[in-house]
mmCIF file of C-alpha atoms in Angstrom:
data_model
loop_
_atom_site.group_PDB
_atom_site.id
_atom_site.type_symbol
_atom_site.label_atom_id
_atom_site.label_comp_id
_atom_site.label_asym_id
_atom_site.label_seq_id
_atom_site.Cartn_x
_atom_site.Cartn_y
_atom_site.Cartn_z
ATOM 1 C CA MET A 1 -0.117 -0.008 -0.114
ATOM 2 C CA ARG A 2 1.910 3.531 -0.905
ATOM 3 C CA ILE A 3 0.626 6.690 -0.025
ATOM 4 C CA PRO A 4 0.109 9.145 -2.525
ATOM 5 C CA ILE A 5 2.594 12.185 -3.199
ATOM 6 C CA LEU A 6 1.125 15.267 -5.408
ATOM 7 C CA LYS A 7 3.384 17.640 -6.565
ATOM 8 C CA LEU A 8 1.972 21.073 -6.893
ATOM 9 C CA LYS A 9 3.928 23.901 -7.801
ATOM 10 C CA ASP A 10 7.416 23.320 -6.003
ATOM 11 C CA TYR A 11 5.509 21.214 -3.550
ATOM 12 C CA LEU A 12 4.481 17.854 -2.350
ATOM 13 C CA LEU A 13 1.578 17.412 -1.248
ATOM 14 C CA VAL A 14 0.760 14.538 1.104
ATOM 15 C CA SER A 15 -2.035 13.660 2.798
ATOM 16 C CA ILE A 16 -2.114 10.412 5.022
ATOM 17 C CA GLN A 17 -5.726 8.620 4.709
ATOM 18 C CA VAL A 18 -5.043 5.381 5.025
ATOM 19 C CA GLU A 19 -4.204 3.096 8.158
ATOM 20 C CA LEU A 20 -0.812 3.523 8.524
ATOM 21 C CA ASP A 21 0.806 0.071 9.452
ATOM 22 C CA ASP A 22 5.181 0.044 9.969
ATOM 23 C CA GLN A 23 5.331 -1.555 6.183
ATOM 24 C CA THR A 24 3.358 1.470 4.590
ATOM 25 C CA VAL A 25 4.988 4.021 6.559
ATOM 26 C CA LEU A 26 8.642 2.848 5.666
ATOM 27 C CA THR A 27 7.582 3.018 2.043
ATOM 28 C CA PHE A 28 6.100 6.577 2.302
ATOM 29 C CA GLN A 29 9.774 7.317 3.831
ATOM 30 C CA GLU A 30 11.366 6.153 0.856
ATOM 31 C CA ASP A 31 9.355 7.024 -1.202
ATOM 32 C CA LEU A 32 9.021 10.994 -0.320
ATOM 33 C CA LEU A 33 12.713 11.371 -0.391
ATOM 34 C CA ASP A 34 12.711 9.887 -3.995
ATOM 35 C CA LYS A 35 10.145 12.134 -5.235
ATOM 36 C CA ILE A 36 12.095 15.132 -3.588
ATOM 37 C CA LYS A 37 15.124 14.181 -5.799
ATOM 38 C CA ALA A 38 13.237 13.348 -8.591
ATOM 39 C CA THR A 39 10.850 16.832 -8.240
ATOM 40 C CA SER A 40 13.547 19.087 -6.428
ATOM 41 C CA ALA A 41 10.460 19.868 -4.476
ATOM 42 C CA LYS A 42 11.305 22.875 -1.970
ATOM 43 C CA GLY A 43 8.566 22.503 0.492
ATOM 44 C CA VAL A 44 6.514 19.222 1.693
ATOM 45 C CA VAL A 45 3.326 19.628 3.560
ATOM 46 C CA ILE A 46 2.184 16.134 5.380
ATOM 47 C CA ASP A 47 -1.990 16.047 6.454
ATOM 48 C CA LEU A 48 -2.439 14.062 9.141
ATOM 49 C CA THR A 49 -5.958 15.182 9.272
ATOM 50 C CA SER A 50 -7.681 11.702 8.975
ATOM 51 C CA VAL A 51 -4.734 10.140 10.923
ATOM 52 C CA ASP A 52 -6.596 9.074 14.553
ATOM 53 C CA MET A 53 -4.133 7.201 16.030
ATOM 54 C CA VAL A 54 -0.168 6.607 16.177
ATOM 55 C CA ASP A 55 2.644 4.212 17.645
ATOM 56 C CA SER A 56 5.647 4.588 19.046
ATOM 57 C CA PHE A 57 7.112 3.170 15.490
ATOM 58 C CA ILE A 58 5.076 5.386 13.131
ATOM 59 C CA ALA A 59 5.889 8.546 15.197
ATOM 60 C CA LYS A 60 9.311 7.771 15.462
ATOM 61 C CA VAL A 61 9.641 7.270 11.478
ATOM 62 C CA LEU A 62 7.503 10.224 10.684
ATOM 63 C CA GLY A 63 9.923 12.416 13.095
ATOM 64 C CA ASP A 64 12.625 10.985 11.298
ATOM 65 C CA VAL A 65 11.552 11.896 7.564
ATOM 66 C CA ILE A 66 10.651 15.298 8.622
ATOM 67 C CA VAL A 67 15.019 15.463 9.532
ATOM 68 C CA MET A 68 15.829 13.432 6.377
ATOM 69 C CA THR A 69 13.923 16.075 3.812
ATOM 70 C CA SER A 70 15.367 18.952 5.818
ATOM 71 C CA LEU A 71 18.664 17.484 5.961
ATOM 72 C CA MET A 72 17.749 17.142 1.454
ATOM 73 C CA GLY A 73 17.284 21.047 1.927
ATOM 74 C CA THR A 74 13.708 20.703 1.680
ATOM 75 C CA LYS A 75 11.125 22.694 4.258
ATOM 76 C CA SER A 76 8.603 20.563 6.060
ATOM 77 C CA VAL A 77 5.444 21.512 7.095
ATOM 78 C CA VAL A 78 2.670 18.923 9.337
ATOM 79 C CA THR A 79 -1.012 19.809 9.456
ATOM 80 C CA GLY A 80 -3.767 18.323 11.018
ATOM 81 C CA ILE A 81 -2.466 16.634 13.776
ATOM 82 C CA GLN A 82 -5.432 15.199 16.000
ATOM 83 C CA PRO A 83 -5.948 15.795 19.620
ATOM 84 C CA ALA A 84 -5.403 12.333 20.175
ATOM 85 C CA VAL A 85 -2.001 12.024 18.169
ATOM 86 C CA ALA A 86 -0.541 14.803 19.961
ATOM 87 C CA ILE A 87 -1.858 13.577 23.339
ATOM 88 C CA THR A 88 0.202 10.419 21.862
ATOM 89 C CA LEU A 89 3.304 12.023 20.750
ATOM 90 C CA ILE A 90 3.579 13.764 24.044
ATOM 91 C CA GLU A 91 3.338 10.650 25.739
ATOM 92 C CA LEU A 92 5.873 8.976 23.966
ATOM 93 C CA GLY A 93 8.147 12.081 24.395
ATOM 94 C CA ILE A 94 8.263 12.980 20.766
ATOM 95 C CA THR A 95 8.020 16.758 20.694
ATOM 96 C CA LEU A 96 8.570 17.353 17.385
ATOM 97 C CA ASP A 97 10.590 20.317 18.295
ATOM 98 C CA ASN A 98 11.881 21.988 14.678
ATOM 99 C CA VAL A 99 9.017 20.721 12.674
ATOM 100 C CA HIS A 100 6.492 23.974 11.868
ATOM 101 C CA THR A 101 3.186 22.780 12.194
ATOM 102 C CA ALA A 102 -0.192 24.278 11.169
ATOM 103 C CA LEU A 103 -4.014 23.661 11.398
ATOM 104 C CA ASP A 104 -4.960 22.031 7.948
ATOM 105 C CA LEU A 105 -3.167 21.580 4.214
ATOM 106 C CA GLU A 106 -3.917 25.379 3.085
ATOM 107 C CA GLN A 107 -2.312 26.711 6.624
ATOM 108 C CA GLY A 108 0.595 24.480 5.496
ATOM 109 C CA ILE A 109 0.951 25.951 2.229
ATOM 110 C CA SER A 110 0.991 29.004 3.242
ATOM 111 C CA ILE A 111 3.324 28.598 6.192
ATOM 112 C CA LEU A 112 5.674 26.946 3.638
ATOM 113 C CA SER A 113 5.662 29.758 1.609
ATOM 114 C CA GLN A 114 6.528 32.133 4.447
ATOM 115 C CA LEU A 115 9.083 29.691 4.925
ATOM 116 C CA LEU A 116 10.767 29.702 1.544
ATOM 117 C CA GLU A 117 10.507 33.265 0.900
ATOM 118 C CA VAL A 118 13.272 34.375 3.776
ATOM 119 C CA MET B 1 -8.380 0.101 -0.568
ATOM 120 C CA ARG B 2 -9.934 4.326 -0.582
ATOM 121 C CA ILE B 3 -8.157 7.189 -2.757
ATOM 122 C CA PRO B 4 -7.534 9.773 -0.516
ATOM 123 C CA ILE B 5 -9.078 13.556 -1.904
ATOM 124 C CA LEU B 6 -7.637 16.660 -0.995
ATOM 125 C CA LYS B 7 -9.196 19.383 0.128
ATOM 126 C CA LEU B 8 -7.269 22.475 -0.696
ATOM 127 C CA LYS B 9 -9.098 26.162 -0.580
ATOM 128 C CA ASP B 10 -12.280 25.634 -2.590
ATOM 129 C CA TYR B 11 -11.095 22.470 -4.340
ATOM 130 C CA LEU B 12 -10.631 18.961 -4.224
ATOM 131 C CA LEU B 13 -7.785 17.593 -5.400
ATOM 132 C CA VAL B 14 -7.095 13.764 -6.209
ATOM 133 C CA SER B 15 -4.230 11.810 -7.452
ATOM 134 C CA ILE B 16 -4.791 8.508 -8.494
ATOM 135 C CA GLN B 17 -2.104 6.581 -7.565
ATOM 136 C CA VAL B 18 -3.129 3.195 -6.859
ATOM 137 C CA GLU B 19 -4.152 0.037 -9.554
ATOM 138 C CA LEU B 20 -7.670 0.459 -10.049
ATOM 139 C CA ASP B 21 -10.194 -2.259 -9.590
ATOM 140 C CA ASP B 22 -13.603 -1.969 -9.969
ATOM 141 C CA GLN B 23 -14.554 -1.457 -5.955
ATOM 142 C CA THR B 24 -11.866 0.556 -5.602
ATOM 143 C CA VAL B 25 -13.241 2.803 -8.444
ATOM 144 C CA LEU B 26 -16.810 2.572 -7.278
ATOM 145 C CA THR B 27 -15.668 3.458 -3.907
ATOM 146 C CA PHE B 28 -14.388 7.087 -4.686
ATOM 147 C CA GLN B 29 -17.032 7.914 -6.545
ATOM 148 C CA GLU B 30 -18.964 7.853 -3.995
ATOM 149 C CA ASP B 31 -16.148 9.226 -1.521
ATOM 150 C CA LEU B 32 -16.179 12.214 -4.414
ATOM 151 C CA LEU B 33 -19.390 12.698 -4.086
ATOM 152 C CA ASP B 34 -19.853 12.934 -0.585
ATOM 153 C CA LYS B 35 -16.491 15.430 -0.259
ATOM 154 C CA ILE B 36 -18.439 17.406 -2.672
ATOM 155 C CA LYS B 37 -21.240 17.865 -0.364
ATOM 156 C CA ALA B 38 -19.467 18.034 2.596
ATOM 157 C CA THR B 39 -16.765 20.680 1.477
ATOM 158 C CA SER B 40 -19.241 22.918 -0.320
ATOM 159 C CA ALA B 41 -15.889 22.289 -3.070
ATOM 160 C CA LYS B 42 -16.112 24.408 -6.316
ATOM 161 C CA GLY B 43 -13.995 22.709 -8.154
ATOM 162 C CA VAL B 44 -12.777 18.886 -8.377
ATOM 163 C CA VAL B 45 -9.282 17.992 -10.516
ATOM 164 C CA ILE B 46 -8.535 14.574 -10.808
ATOM 165 C CA ASP B 47 -5.097 14.018 -11.814
ATOM 166 C CA LEU B 48 -4.668 10.490 -13.545
ATOM 167 C CA THR B 49 -0.395 10.526 -14.225
ATOM 168 C CA SER B 50 0.370 7.486 -12.266
ATOM 169 C CA VAL B 51 -2.794 5.625 -13.776
ATOM 170 C CA ASP B 52 -1.260 3.639 -16.913
ATOM 171 C CA MET B 53 -3.844 1.616 -17.973
ATOM 172 C CA VAL B 54 -7.988 1.639 -17.734
ATOM 173 C CA ASP B 55 -10.617 -1.253 -18.838
ATOM 174 C CA SER B 56 -14.157 0.018 -19.764
ATOM 175 C CA PHE B 57 -15.826 0.093 -16.611
ATOM 176 C CA ILE B 58 -13.072 2.023 -15.012
ATOM 177 C CA ALA B 59 -13.381 4.545 -17.814
ATOM 178 C CA LYS B 60 -17.376 4.515 -17.624
ATOM 179 C CA VAL B 61 -17.265 5.283 -13.791
ATOM 180 C CA LEU B 62 -14.640 8.069 -14.153
ATOM 181 C CA GLY B 63 -16.769 9.512 -17.147
ATOM 182 C CA ASP B 64 -19.979 8.952 -14.798
ATOM 183 C CA VAL B 65 -18.139 10.694 -11.974
ATOM 184 C CA ILE B 66 -17.342 13.634 -13.935
ATOM 185 C CA VAL B 67 -20.459 14.060 -15.341
ATOM 186 C CA MET B 68 -22.359 13.534 -11.607
ATOM 187 C CA THR B 69 -20.044 16.465 -10.395
ATOM 188 C CA SER B 70 -21.395 18.632 -12.903
ATOM 189 C CA LEU B 71 -24.398 17.609 -11.708
ATOM 190 C CA MET B 72 -24.013 18.713 -8.008
ATOM 191 C CA GLY B 73 -22.601 21.959 -9.469
ATOM 192 C CA THR B 74 -19.060 21.506 -9.603
ATOM 193 C CA LYS B 75 -16.543 22.138 -12.048
ATOM 194 C CA SER B 76 -13.922 19.341 -12.949
ATOM 195 C CA VAL B 77 -10.996 18.666 -14.740
ATOM 196 C CA VAL B 78 -8.871 15.641 -14.884
ATOM 197 C CA THR B 79 -5.216 15.764 -15.889
ATOM 198 C CA GLY B 80 -2.318 13.814 -16.985
ATOM 199 C CA ILE B 81 -4.360 11.408 -19.127
ATOM 200 C CA GLN B 82 -1.278 9.190 -20.454
ATOM 201 C CA PRO B 83 -0.597 8.140 -24.035
ATOM 202 C CA ALA B 84 -1.984 4.549 -23.522
ATOM 203 C CA VAL B 85 -5.084 5.860 -21.494
ATOM 204 C CA ALA B 86 -5.990 8.057 -24.478
ATOM 205 C CA ILE B 87 -5.798 5.577 -27.049
ATOM 206 C CA THR B 88 -7.818 3.077 -25.110
ATOM 207 C CA LEU B 89 -10.482 5.755 -24.071
ATOM 208 C CA ILE B 90 -10.500 6.307 -27.830
ATOM 209 C CA GLU B 91 -10.834 3.028 -28.826
ATOM 210 C CA LEU B 92 -13.728 2.235 -26.328
ATOM 211 C CA GLY B 93 -15.808 5.245 -27.599
ATOM 212 C CA ILE B 94 -15.413 7.177 -24.582
ATOM 213 C CA THR B 95 -14.653 10.784 -25.572
ATOM 214 C CA LEU B 96 -15.390 12.400 -22.810
ATOM 215 C CA ASP B 97 -16.876 15.383 -24.247
ATOM 216 C CA ASN B 98 -17.464 17.703 -22.065
ATOM 217 C CA VAL B 99 -14.788 17.342 -19.443
ATOM 218 C CA HIS B 100 -11.752 19.920 -19.457
ATOM 219 C CA THR B 101 -8.336 18.049 -19.251
ATOM 220 C CA ALA B 102 -5.039 19.380 -18.663
ATOM 221 C CA LEU B 103 -1.381 18.197 -18.761
ATOM 222 C CA ASP B 104 -0.973 18.105 -14.937
ATOM 223 C CA LEU B 105 -2.147 18.993 -11.551
ATOM 224 C CA GLU B 106 -1.170 22.518 -11.588
ATOM 225 C CA GLN B 107 -2.457 23.559 -15.262
ATOM 226 C CA GLY B 108 -5.660 21.541 -13.561
ATOM 227 C CA ILE B 109 -5.984 23.992 -11.075
ATOM 228 C CA SER B 110 -4.856 27.191 -13.236
ATOM 229 C CA ILE B 111 -7.934 25.757 -15.649
ATOM 230 C CA LEU B 112 -10.523 25.623 -12.795
ATOM 231 C CA SER B 113 -9.880 28.734 -11.285
ATOM 232 C CA GLN B 114 -10.517 30.047 -14.891
ATOM 233 C CA LEU B 115 -13.749 28.238 -15.042
ATOM 234 C CA LEU B 116 -14.910 29.737 -11.760
ATOM 235 C CA GLU B 117 -13.772 33.430 -12.554
ATOM 236 C CA VAL B 118 -16.543 33.557 -15.222
#
């Protein structure tokens, strides 16, 4: 099962709307990095609006992929983190310190354009 | 298997990046119409860049969904139809007469905004 990655101008948009299992999230990590390279994308928005629950492995892989995109020179914004997911992340000790977040996809894109203007 | 539908401002974006089978495409039809109602979206872009092949059933369902969205008062643009898919559609006698098409997602969105300005 693959998570679709949309290219829109200089950005990649990802809306995770499937049940995340370990393999899906690892495939997604690889796909996203490959797609950044292939498209020379300047920014990524990962929308978690439809994700109701994460476990520690999935949270770690998602956290890692943000750091990886940043290593590749791309800005990332995570949007739509649900209350239950926010609670889980803190309980797991994952604070996503340097990750930009926003309420929804639109706001994520507008934050990205601000980040990329600077 | 569900095809993710992204809401971006007044538009819904759909990038079909999975193997389409009969059930998936029927579920998609229903999901898209529901989402149009739920979000009051004014326009839809359906991106077929990653679709390499369609059969007559899938082509018919996709054609139907465009007409349905139009009945609901929404403009739709289909983007990224691959050469092989275009050939299949014509061989099947499906000409998508009143459907707006464009090369990729970005152009689809710009056509939508033109359509909605008028």
